[in-house]
XYZ file of C-alpha atoms in Angstrom:
681
model
C 0.000 0.000 0.000
C 1.133 3.544 -0.772
C 0.427 6.433 1.613
C 0.898 10.104 0.700
C 2.506 11.824 3.685
C 2.803 15.519 2.910
C 5.440 15.656 0.154
C 6.605 12.095 0.873
C 5.232 8.790 -0.384
C 5.371 5.845 2.058
C 5.575 2.328 0.625
C 4.302 0.116 3.461
C 5.338 -3.104 1.693
C 8.909 -1.945 1.185
C 9.001 0.066 4.448
C 10.466 3.018 2.530
C 9.871 6.747 2.037
C 10.259 8.366 -1.372
C 10.741 12.076 -2.126
C 12.185 13.772 -5.215
C 13.382 10.413 -6.661
C 15.204 9.585 -3.424
C 14.221 6.441 -1.491
C 15.008 5.891 2.196
C 14.434 2.465 3.769
C 13.117 2.806 7.320
C 14.312 0.865 10.335
C 11.587 -1.497 11.662
C 11.050 0.515 14.874
C 10.957 3.825 12.991
C 8.467 2.327 10.523
C 6.281 0.985 13.348
C 6.115 4.382 15.085
C 5.360 6.166 11.813
C 2.544 3.724 10.945
C 0.978 4.156 14.383
C 1.088 7.943 14.023
C -0.499 7.644 10.562
C -3.300 5.379 11.826
C -4.122 7.902 14.558
C -3.108 11.126 12.806
C -6.250 12.941 13.975
C -5.004 13.155 17.590
C -1.917 13.375 19.795
C -0.220 10.097 20.799
C 1.271 10.043 24.284
C 4.538 8.377 25.247
C 2.621 5.830 27.363
C 0.412 4.900 24.408
C 3.448 4.254 22.228
C 4.921 2.019 24.951
C 1.683 0.059 25.416
C 0.900 -0.532 21.748
C 4.308 -0.887 20.089
C 6.520 -2.469 22.741
C 3.832 -4.294 24.773
C 5.596 -5.055 28.000
C 9.161 -4.897 26.743
C 11.390 -2.580 28.744
C 12.123 0.425 26.522
C 13.147 3.791 27.939
C 11.520 7.104 27.027
C 14.903 8.245 25.743
C 14.944 5.354 23.238
C 11.492 6.339 21.966
C 12.611 9.966 21.629
C 15.610 8.816 19.587
C 13.234 7.071 17.196
C 11.145 10.250 16.941
C 14.361 12.196 16.297
C 15.357 9.772 13.514
C 11.908 10.199 11.970
C 12.284 13.982 12.025
C 15.704 13.759 10.356
C 14.325 11.501 7.604
C 11.408 13.904 7.028
C 13.780 16.905 7.206
C 11.452 18.339 9.857
C 12.257 21.073 12.370
C 10.801 20.459 15.828
C 10.637 24.234 16.454
C 8.761 24.864 13.194
C 7.290 21.472 12.285
C 5.565 20.598 9.033
C 5.139 16.888 9.744
C 5.510 15.912 13.383
C 4.402 18.210 16.186
C 5.053 17.573 19.873
C 3.265 19.119 22.839
C 4.324 18.807 26.446
C 2.172 16.298 28.394
C 0.183 15.431 25.231
C 2.647 13.632 22.997
C 3.167 13.558 19.222
C 0.889 14.197 16.267
C 1.240 14.154 12.489
C 0.162 17.579 11.221
C 0.771 16.991 7.506
C -1.939 15.800 5.059
C -2.261 11.984 5.071
C -3.998 10.028 2.303
C -3.903 6.465 1.011
C -3.024 5.922 -2.655
C -4.843 2.782 -3.822
C -4.839 1.588 -7.436
C -8.240 1.314 -9.133
C -7.709 -2.368 -9.987
C -5.442 -5.044 -8.535
C -3.850 -6.835 -11.520
C -4.391 -10.586 -11.073
C -2.262 -13.564 -11.911
C -0.287 -13.477 -15.155
C -1.530 -16.973 -15.925
C -5.088 -15.747 -16.571
C -4.519 -13.151 -19.298
C -8.107 -13.386 -20.533
C -9.449 -12.330 -17.143
C -6.933 -9.509 -17.157
C -8.279 -8.232 -20.468
C -11.832 -8.367 -19.119
C -10.718 -6.476 -16.029
C -8.995 -3.837 -18.148
C -12.195 -3.333 -20.163
C -14.143 -2.946 -16.938
C -11.619 -0.412 -15.723
C -11.875 1.522 -19.001
C -15.680 1.585 -18.804
C -15.442 2.606 -15.153
C -13.071 5.482 -15.988
C -15.352 6.632 -18.815
C -18.318 6.583 -16.451
C -16.480 8.498 -13.731
C -15.162 11.053 -16.231
C -18.679 11.577 -17.631
C -20.056 12.046 -14.131
C -17.347 14.587 -13.259
C -18.003 16.640 -16.392
C -21.747 16.447 -15.708
C -21.275 17.708 -12.168
C -19.039 20.534 -13.375
C -21.673 21.480 -15.942
C -24.436 21.472 -13.319
C -22.342 23.566 -10.923
C -21.674 26.140 -13.611
C -25.290 26.044 -14.785
C -26.576 26.699 -11.280
C -24.077 29.590 -11.059
C -22.759 28.664 -7.596
C -19.125 28.780 -8.679
C -19.356 30.767 -11.878
C -17.726 34.149 -11.429
C -17.854 37.219 -13.611
C -15.827 40.296 -12.733
C -16.421 43.953 -13.449
C -14.094 46.698 -12.257
C -14.583 50.440 -12.093
C -12.146 53.213 -11.179
C -13.206 55.463 -8.287
C -12.279 59.132 -8.543
C -9.604 60.122 -6.034
C -6.433 62.195 -5.894
C -3.403 61.255 -8.033
C -0.826 59.779 -5.644
C 0.740 56.651 -4.252
C -1.800 54.865 -2.043
C -1.071 52.070 0.427
C -4.201 51.004 2.359
C -7.918 51.735 2.330
C -11.094 51.087 4.337
C -14.814 51.354 3.577
C -17.547 52.120 6.117
C -20.160 49.414 6.756
C -22.838 51.239 4.778
C -20.415 51.786 1.872
C -20.830 55.560 1.917
C -17.384 56.598 3.170
C -14.014 55.586 1.768
C -10.752 56.261 3.631
C -7.286 55.805 2.149
C -3.668 56.717 2.810
C -1.784 58.821 0.274
C 1.720 60.039 -0.389
C 1.884 62.725 -3.042
C 5.659 63.275 -3.072
C 8.648 61.288 -1.858
C 10.045 62.313 1.497
C 6.773 63.795 2.764
C 4.560 62.263 5.423
C 1.475 60.281 4.536
C -1.963 61.834 4.476
C -5.204 60.070 5.356
C -8.192 61.118 3.240
C -11.897 60.408 3.522
C -14.276 60.509 0.592
C -18.060 60.802 0.751
C -19.322 58.565 -2.029
C -22.639 60.442 -2.187
C -21.318 64.000 -2.448
C -17.938 63.003 -3.989
C -16.258 65.366 -1.478
C -12.688 64.451 -0.411
C -11.229 65.756 2.862
C -7.916 65.403 4.669
C -8.283 63.723 8.069
C -4.601 63.398 8.979
C -1.739 65.167 7.202
C 1.296 64.040 9.195
C 1.127 60.257 9.495
C 4.575 58.628 9.291
C 3.779 55.050 8.268
C 0.056 54.203 8.549
C -0.231 50.478 7.910
C -3.963 49.889 8.361
C -7.342 51.657 8.487
C -10.711 50.559 9.909
C -14.084 52.260 10.422
C -16.079 51.720 13.603
C -19.376 49.871 13.175
C -21.428 53.072 13.420
C -19.062 54.998 11.142
C -18.312 57.674 13.756
C -14.625 56.807 14.123
C -11.703 55.828 11.933
C -8.938 53.770 13.526
C -5.415 53.604 12.125
C -1.953 52.438 13.110
C 1.073 54.696 12.789
C 4.803 54.217 13.192
C 6.582 57.095 14.919
C 10.231 56.969 15.947
C 10.847 53.394 17.020
C 7.294 52.578 18.131
C 3.837 51.980 16.685
C 0.572 53.321 18.058
C -3.131 52.658 17.565
C -4.987 55.922 17.008
C -8.605 57.010 16.574
C -10.017 59.893 14.527
C -13.350 61.354 15.666
C -15.321 61.834 12.439
C -18.165 63.623 14.253
C -15.961 66.564 15.270
C -15.141 69.345 12.840
C -11.477 69.313 13.890
C -11.197 65.518 13.421
C -9.665 65.070 16.870
C -7.119 62.256 17.207
C -6.812 60.060 20.319
C -3.971 57.623 20.995
C -5.488 54.351 22.283
C -2.498 51.979 22.383
C 1.164 52.907 22.289
C 4.668 51.533 22.949
C 4.279 48.650 20.498
C 7.251 47.808 18.295
C 5.013 47.367 15.259
C 1.296 47.190 14.464
C 0.435 45.650 11.101
C -3.347 45.343 10.877
C -6.443 46.869 12.502
C -9.979 45.464 12.241
C -13.312 45.789 14.068
C -15.901 43.438 15.547
C -19.296 44.851 14.573
C -21.255 43.230 17.410
C -19.216 44.215 20.475
C -17.359 47.187 18.898
C -14.057 45.747 20.081
C -10.901 46.772 18.225
C -8.534 44.047 17.114
C -5.019 44.457 15.767
C -1.925 42.407 15.002
C 1.243 43.626 16.655
C 4.526 42.828 18.340
C 5.578 44.532 21.575
C 9.324 44.406 20.965
C 11.756 43.337 18.205
C 12.205 39.862 19.694
C 8.553 39.064 20.434
C 6.201 37.354 18.023
C 3.451 39.237 16.233
C 0.052 38.080 17.503
C -3.570 39.258 17.501
C -4.728 41.562 20.323
C -8.188 42.745 21.396
C -8.601 46.264 22.801
C -11.683 47.289 24.805
C -12.351 51.021 24.355
C -14.630 51.118 27.405
C -12.102 50.010 30.025
C -8.815 50.225 28.103
C -8.007 46.542 28.660
C -5.712 44.771 26.202
C -6.159 41.034 25.675
C -4.104 38.487 23.712
C -6.263 36.564 21.255
C -3.703 34.284 19.572
C -0.358 32.861 20.644
C 2.708 31.730 18.703
C 4.910 28.892 19.913
C 7.303 28.648 16.962
C 10.028 31.225 16.552
C 9.798 33.044 13.249
C 5.984 32.772 13.036
C 3.893 35.953 12.850
C 0.124 36.513 12.858
C 0.296 39.476 10.506
C -3.286 39.877 9.192
C -6.695 38.861 10.503
C -10.426 39.599 10.318
C -13.619 38.910 12.322
C -16.567 37.221 10.599
C -19.780 39.297 10.282
C -21.460 37.228 13.024
C -18.375 37.767 15.256
C -18.087 34.015 15.814
C -14.966 33.244 13.783
C -11.518 34.730 13.330
C -9.454 34.236 10.176
C -5.708 34.659 10.735
C -2.804 34.874 8.312
C 0.249 33.298 9.939
C 3.564 33.854 8.159
C 6.557 31.581 8.799
C 9.562 33.696 7.810
C 12.163 30.928 7.904
C 10.220 28.537 5.675
C 8.509 31.318 3.684
C 5.192 29.561 4.288
C 1.841 31.315 4.661
C -0.963 29.664 6.610
C -4.614 30.741 6.691
C -6.452 29.505 9.795
C -10.099 29.989 10.758
C -10.619 29.858 14.530
C -13.778 29.520 16.607
C -13.579 32.546 18.924
C -15.444 30.782 21.743
C -13.528 27.502 21.831
C -10.299 28.500 20.090
C -10.496 25.386 17.887
C -9.236 25.449 14.301
C -12.163 25.106 11.875
C -10.205 25.411 8.632
C -6.583 25.661 7.521
C -4.965 26.383 4.157
C -1.224 26.730 3.436
C 0.621 28.196 0.456
C 4.095 29.526 -0.383
C 3.028 32.633 -2.328
C 3.135 35.925 -0.443
C -0.330 36.827 0.917
C -1.252 40.510 1.200
C -4.811 40.409 2.580
C -7.363 38.013 4.021
C -10.926 39.127 4.859
C -14.412 37.718 5.334
C -16.907 38.080 2.497
C -19.723 36.588 4.612
C -19.909 34.084 7.463
C -18.903 31.149 5.225
C -16.502 32.685 2.683
C -13.183 34.503 2.903
C -11.270 36.339 0.201
C -7.495 35.995 -0.108
C -5.180 38.350 -1.997
C -1.675 37.124 -2.809
C 0.942 38.392 -5.244
C -0.681 36.607 -8.192
C -4.422 36.326 -7.742
C -7.569 37.068 -5.773
C -9.174 33.882 -4.414
C -12.529 33.094 -2.821
C -12.495 30.293 -0.227
C -15.589 28.426 0.973
C -14.656 27.550 4.560
C -17.446 24.979 5.016
C -16.886 23.097 1.767
C -13.129 23.751 1.741
C -13.311 24.937 -1.853
C -11.026 27.502 -3.523
C -12.095 29.520 -6.573
C -9.897 32.077 -8.294
C -11.752 35.369 -8.736
C -9.240 37.284 -10.815
C -5.564 37.107 -11.772
C -4.009 40.290 -10.403
C -0.275 39.933 -10.970
C 1.254 42.276 -8.394
C -0.854 45.306 -9.286
C -3.473 45.015 -6.507
C -1.874 45.620 -3.138
C -4.755 46.283 -0.719
C -8.508 45.678 -0.482
C -11.568 45.998 1.732
C -14.900 44.168 1.580
C -18.107 46.184 1.159
C -20.449 43.235 0.605
C -20.143 39.579 -0.500
C -20.329 40.823 -4.096
C -18.381 44.087 -3.885
C -14.738 44.851 -3.029
C -12.751 48.070 -3.024
C -9.069 47.745 -3.919
C -5.905 49.738 -4.601
C -4.243 49.054 -7.934
C -0.785 50.363 -8.853
C -0.791 51.647 -12.423
C 2.742 52.764 -13.252
C 6.250 52.905 -11.816
C 9.621 53.859 -13.277
C 12.563 52.463 -11.313
C 16.206 53.455 -11.699
C 18.985 50.870 -11.377
C 22.006 52.694 -10.027
C 25.685 51.724 -9.813
C 27.381 53.503 -6.917
C 31.111 53.782 -6.294
C 32.735 52.302 -3.198
C 34.014 53.004 -0.580
C 31.080 54.656 1.157
C 32.958 57.961 1.372
C 32.919 58.042 -2.442
C 29.322 56.845 -2.733
C 28.340 58.570 -5.966
C 26.340 57.485 -8.991
C 28.334 55.914 -11.829
C 25.638 54.647 -14.153
C 21.838 54.869 -14.290
C 19.446 52.524 -16.083
C 15.713 53.249 -16.336
C 13.395 50.292 -15.818
C 9.825 51.160 -16.766
C 7.283 48.784 -15.236
C 4.017 49.308 -17.056
C 3.121 45.812 -18.219
C 6.171 45.626 -20.506
C 9.372 43.608 -20.110
C 10.937 44.603 -16.797
C 14.298 44.034 -15.146
C 13.982 41.858 -12.043
C 17.705 41.431 -11.227
C 20.709 43.324 -12.643
C 24.338 42.463 -11.830
C 27.258 44.027 -13.723
C 30.666 42.407 -13.369
C 33.516 44.220 -15.071
C 32.432 44.853 -18.657
C 29.727 42.165 -18.498
C 26.117 42.293 -17.296
C 23.954 39.470 -15.990
C 20.270 40.155 -15.580
C 16.828 38.595 -15.204
C 14.044 40.072 -17.295
C 10.390 39.178 -16.915
C 7.544 39.389 -19.413
C 4.060 37.858 -19.079
C 5.098 35.452 -16.346
C 8.265 34.206 -18.088
C 11.677 35.011 -16.573
C 14.810 35.102 -18.753
C 18.383 34.863 -17.478
C 20.308 37.011 -19.972
C 23.918 38.086 -20.519
C 25.546 40.837 -22.581
C 28.632 43.042 -22.721
C 28.170 46.687 -21.804
C 29.601 47.827 -25.131
C 27.215 45.547 -27.045
C 23.851 45.550 -25.208
C 21.975 44.449 -28.331
C 23.976 41.198 -28.522
C 22.096 39.702 -25.615
C 22.293 35.954 -24.928
C 19.492 34.175 -23.026
C 20.727 31.153 -21.054
C 17.516 30.190 -19.295
C 13.772 30.845 -19.667
C 11.258 29.655 -17.094
C 7.782 30.306 -15.724
C 9.004 29.295 -12.266
C 10.306 31.830 -9.758
C 13.873 32.843 -10.620
C 16.358 34.971 -8.650
C 19.933 35.913 -9.560
C 22.268 35.435 -6.577
C 25.694 35.980 -8.173
C 27.745 35.205 -11.290
C 31.285 33.899 -10.893
C 34.172 36.180 -11.903
C 35.074 33.852 -14.778
C 31.487 33.765 -15.992
C 31.431 29.966 -16.167
C 28.999 29.583 -13.273
C 25.923 31.526 -12.221
C 24.386 31.067 -8.802
C 20.567 31.158 -8.933
C 17.494 30.508 -6.862
C 15.137 28.561 -9.126
C 11.684 27.658 -7.801
C 12.940 28.114 -4.245
C 16.017 25.906 -4.735
C 19.672 26.978 -4.758
C 20.931 26.160 -8.253
C 24.226 26.439 -10.169
C 24.154 27.032 -13.929
C 27.206 25.964 -15.947
C 27.207 28.414 -18.864
C 29.563 26.216 -20.933
C 27.088 23.348 -21.266
C 23.933 25.026 -19.885
C 23.581 22.336 -17.205
C 21.631 23.091 -14.032
C 22.658 21.527 -10.720
C 20.325 21.752 -7.741
C 22.002 22.153 -4.370
C 19.008 22.477 -2.043
C 15.471 21.134 -1.887
C 12.274 23.167 -2.165
C 11.313 22.962 1.497
C 14.762 23.608 3.000
C 15.373 26.767 5.041
C 18.329 28.534 3.430
C 19.912 31.454 5.251
C 22.902 32.639 3.205
C 24.541 31.713 -0.115
C 27.829 32.796 -1.745
C 30.695 31.564 -3.908
C 33.906 30.577 -2.160
C 36.938 32.794 -2.900
C 38.337 30.383 -5.505
C 34.792 29.895 -6.897
C 35.253 26.130 -6.898
C 32.527 25.640 -4.340
C 29.341 27.163 -2.923
C 29.051 28.192 0.722
C 25.544 28.174 2.122
C 23.700 27.839 5.418
C 20.674 25.669 6.106
C 18.495 25.252 9.157
C 18.113 21.631 10.250
C 16.386 20.401 13.418
C 16.362 23.929 14.803
C 20.074 24.603 14.253
C 21.862 26.522 11.498
C 24.601 24.614 9.678
C 27.242 25.917 7.244
C 27.746 23.713 4.179
C 30.357 23.684 1.431
C 29.249 22.285 -1.934
C 32.002 21.278 -4.363
C 30.895 22.195 -7.898
C 33.238 19.733 -9.628
C 32.626 16.778 -7.314
C 28.937 17.603 -6.769
C 29.354 16.745 -3.086
C 28.728 18.707 0.089
C 30.086 18.686 3.624
C 29.334 20.488 6.880
C 31.908 23.142 7.825
C 30.413 24.777 10.942
C 27.453 24.468 13.277
C 25.462 27.313 14.797
C 26.022 29.986 12.134
C 23.481 31.547 9.781
C 25.786 33.820 7.711
C 29.005 32.917 5.875
C 31.603 34.526 3.573
C 35.263 33.824 2.843
C 38.134 36.304 3.204
C 41.809 35.507 2.512
C 41.207 31.821 3.206
C 39.463 32.495 6.513
C 35.714 32.456 7.154
C 33.487 35.324 8.285
C 30.613 33.751 10.209
C 27.423 35.241 11.645
C 25.158 33.696 14.264
C 21.349 33.823 14.264
C 21.396 37.374 15.663
C 23.696 38.615 12.886
C 26.755 38.990 15.122
C 29.888 38.359 13.024
C 33.097 36.538 13.918
C 36.253 35.609 12.012
C 37.475 32.017 11.943
C 41.228 31.661 11.409
C 41.758 28.457 9.419
C 45.420 28.057 10.402
C 44.945 28.702 14.129
C 41.505 27.051 14.304
C 40.465 30.051 16.389
C 37.470 32.360 16.190
C 37.583 36.097 16.949
C 34.431 38.210 17.482
C 34.050 41.289 15.241
C 32.428 44.611 16.137
C 29.718 44.060 13.539
C 26.138 42.770 13.440
C 24.527 42.418 10.021
C 20.796 42.692 9.485
C 18.450 39.680 9.419
C 15.707 41.760 7.799
C 14.287 40.734 4.450
C 15.850 42.490 1.424
C 19.023 43.343 3.391
C 22.417 42.097 2.192
C 26.099 42.025 3.195
C 29.435 41.483 1.469
C 33.197 41.534 2.024
C 34.790 44.005 -0.421
C 38.492 44.990 -0.432
C 39.061 44.284 3.243
C 35.847 46.014 4.303
C 32.495 44.610 5.369
C 29.606 46.354 3.652
C 26.040 45.728 4.810
C 22.570 47.250 4.680
C 19.694 47.573 7.126
C 16.261 49.191 7.257
C 13.309 49.976 9.546
C 10.641 50.366 6.810
C 11.208 54.143 6.902
C 14.931 54.482 6.215
C 17.508 52.381 4.374
C 21.027 52.518 5.824
C 24.255 51.347 4.185
C 27.161 50.614 6.539
C 30.877 50.019 6.011
C 33.704 49.105 8.390
C 37.292 47.873 8.100
C 37.733 44.172 8.659
C 40.438 44.687 11.303
C 38.621 47.468 13.179
C 38.469 46.604 16.893
C 36.784 49.714 18.292
C 34.379 50.735 15.508
C 36.293 53.927 14.666
C 36.236 53.219 10.915
C 32.460 52.718 10.781
C 30.672 54.938 8.248
C 27.001 55.014 7.269
C 24.674 56.663 4.780
C 20.885 56.777 5.154
C 18.202 57.068 2.462
C 14.419 57.115 2.319
C 13.231 53.467 2.314
C 10.636 54.256 -0.354
C 13.410 55.713 -2.526
C 16.198 53.120 -2.177
C 15.686 49.575 -0.966
C 18.423 47.870 1.115
C 19.112 44.963 -1.222
C 22.274 45.404 -3.329
C 24.685 43.541 -5.605
C 28.475 43.852 -5.686
C 30.726 44.295 -8.710
C 34.099 43.310 -7.235
C 35.963 44.109 -10.466
C 34.820 47.741 -10.696
C 34.444 48.140 -6.918
C 30.822 49.269 -7.190
C 27.472 48.199 -5.840
C 24.106 48.167 -7.590
C 20.983 49.480 -5.847
C 17.455 50.145 -7.075
C 15.896 53.588 -6.737
C 12.133 53.228 -6.681
C 10.232 55.648 -8.853
C 6.995 57.378 -7.963
C 3.920 55.173 -8.073
C 0.492 56.250 -9.242
C -2.254 54.200 -7.623
C -5.960 54.138 -8.341
C -8.895 52.917 -6.269
C -11.191 50.466 -8.034
C -14.325 48.507 -7.243
C -14.390 44.778 -8.000
C -17.908 43.445 -8.490
C -18.304 39.660 -8.239
C -21.327 38.050 -9.911
């Protein structure tokens, strides 16, 4: 019998697990424990139950059972701190949390001696398949005929000011529309309100720093919003009944507040936030009557954040978007607010922007590719519209009407800047217009050569050309899968890529691709070694970061260090960074490690590099981007220099041209955004 276990296939006859063409034969005890967990995957299995049912009176220690569980986790490449397959809870035991299904063939082929019976059986199977196929098409036809799942979309642009818009909210009666706006770079955000009946637009707030969410009260008398000031976020309230639009601060001293939403029945205010940089982001409930703050969700795994959420119209259910940063996984969970039980769960790897209730049984999900309607009761997903990355925010007016923000046009500038930081001036500018045409996703010059990834209509091309001959462009790879350019080698023979979530090396001489990592592995850092004969990368395994070296020629890997998330090479030594970003230098000859006065950023989009005896790294706080530089041998930080830019102008990610001693950054152009209605029929 075959059993589908998440991404693995278990062959019970051969006692083996198969994944990605790799087969692992299980030890008898490991197989027995796994089968018992599969048979009872709907609940937790205690240590005592495993003893009673699998060892039946034989003297086996708890430590021996834990070793078997540990072996199972290693085989499944599962992290006990952020499990995808096997979850453990204190005093409750172990439980399989991955999807489990049996794969049974339609017909068991009989004895070879009776070929005539086999032919009869095959005919029966063929007739059976024809019947099933006909029934499926008939059901699909009836569903579409009844109109339950048939969707037609109409969109209409709503008049508003010309600017870059981030978030919006609509009052319960649909009359008032609020949205954030930024007319010019460097200025604060404004919060506007529009009366849909009179078409009048007014400024409510003109000095918001970083408003991340808006929400109307149930009666429409107040508008709530979150704002980021200094190093803290606050929850604020605008009184719409007063002529001066008075602002009250309800909650303060949070590190960050990401989402604000309202319960219509009890008028409670909910928001997702984290109290300090090291705490998880969870959902809170704030009572405006007594000022009490209550935790609604909790996060046990490090690196998990409840970033978005919404209350159902009947106030009985909570839908939560949980993001796992290490595994880049997004999980939608529907919780019963009274019992706390999980009613529905859906996972995906694409970035999710929004999740909201349409009605008490349906939610709408916006990711970076599409808008999806999910029937929570029937566990059915239906794509509403393919959005690309143009729609960035939405709010629900009714089950058939959405308001959304759609970006219409942006012109970015790819800039080469001279190093060191004291000579940080522009060398070359390239305009990248993003208006539905071919756009540059990655751009890395190296000497007189340029490597780049261009994207058009969902297809990414890895291209190469010489600066003097840009028209003589050579395309090495075209794919509809996600593609990122990590670094080309100095010789140009190898290009380090991230293809469909996997670290990959392209040999440009024969166009061969070699995969180094798997899809579900947590990769922290990747770089060529100094001699470019191998790849250095870090991977999280069983809760610990490991540094690997992959030999390109031998196609073999080995573990170099344990406990480090960042790695680079410098003059034969290794620069290592722990999980906090704190760097140290490992002397290969002395086998000694020396701490450095540097901590690189763990934030997304940040980068770091070793260039001409200096460490160059970037950081950001969503408002400012900072580039930092320090001498490798600096012991007191006296050589540290920094330059700060507007985060909306220059993002912290950068590429290094070690031949020309330059870095490449992207300057974001002004965005024009429009507000549209999406009508679902």
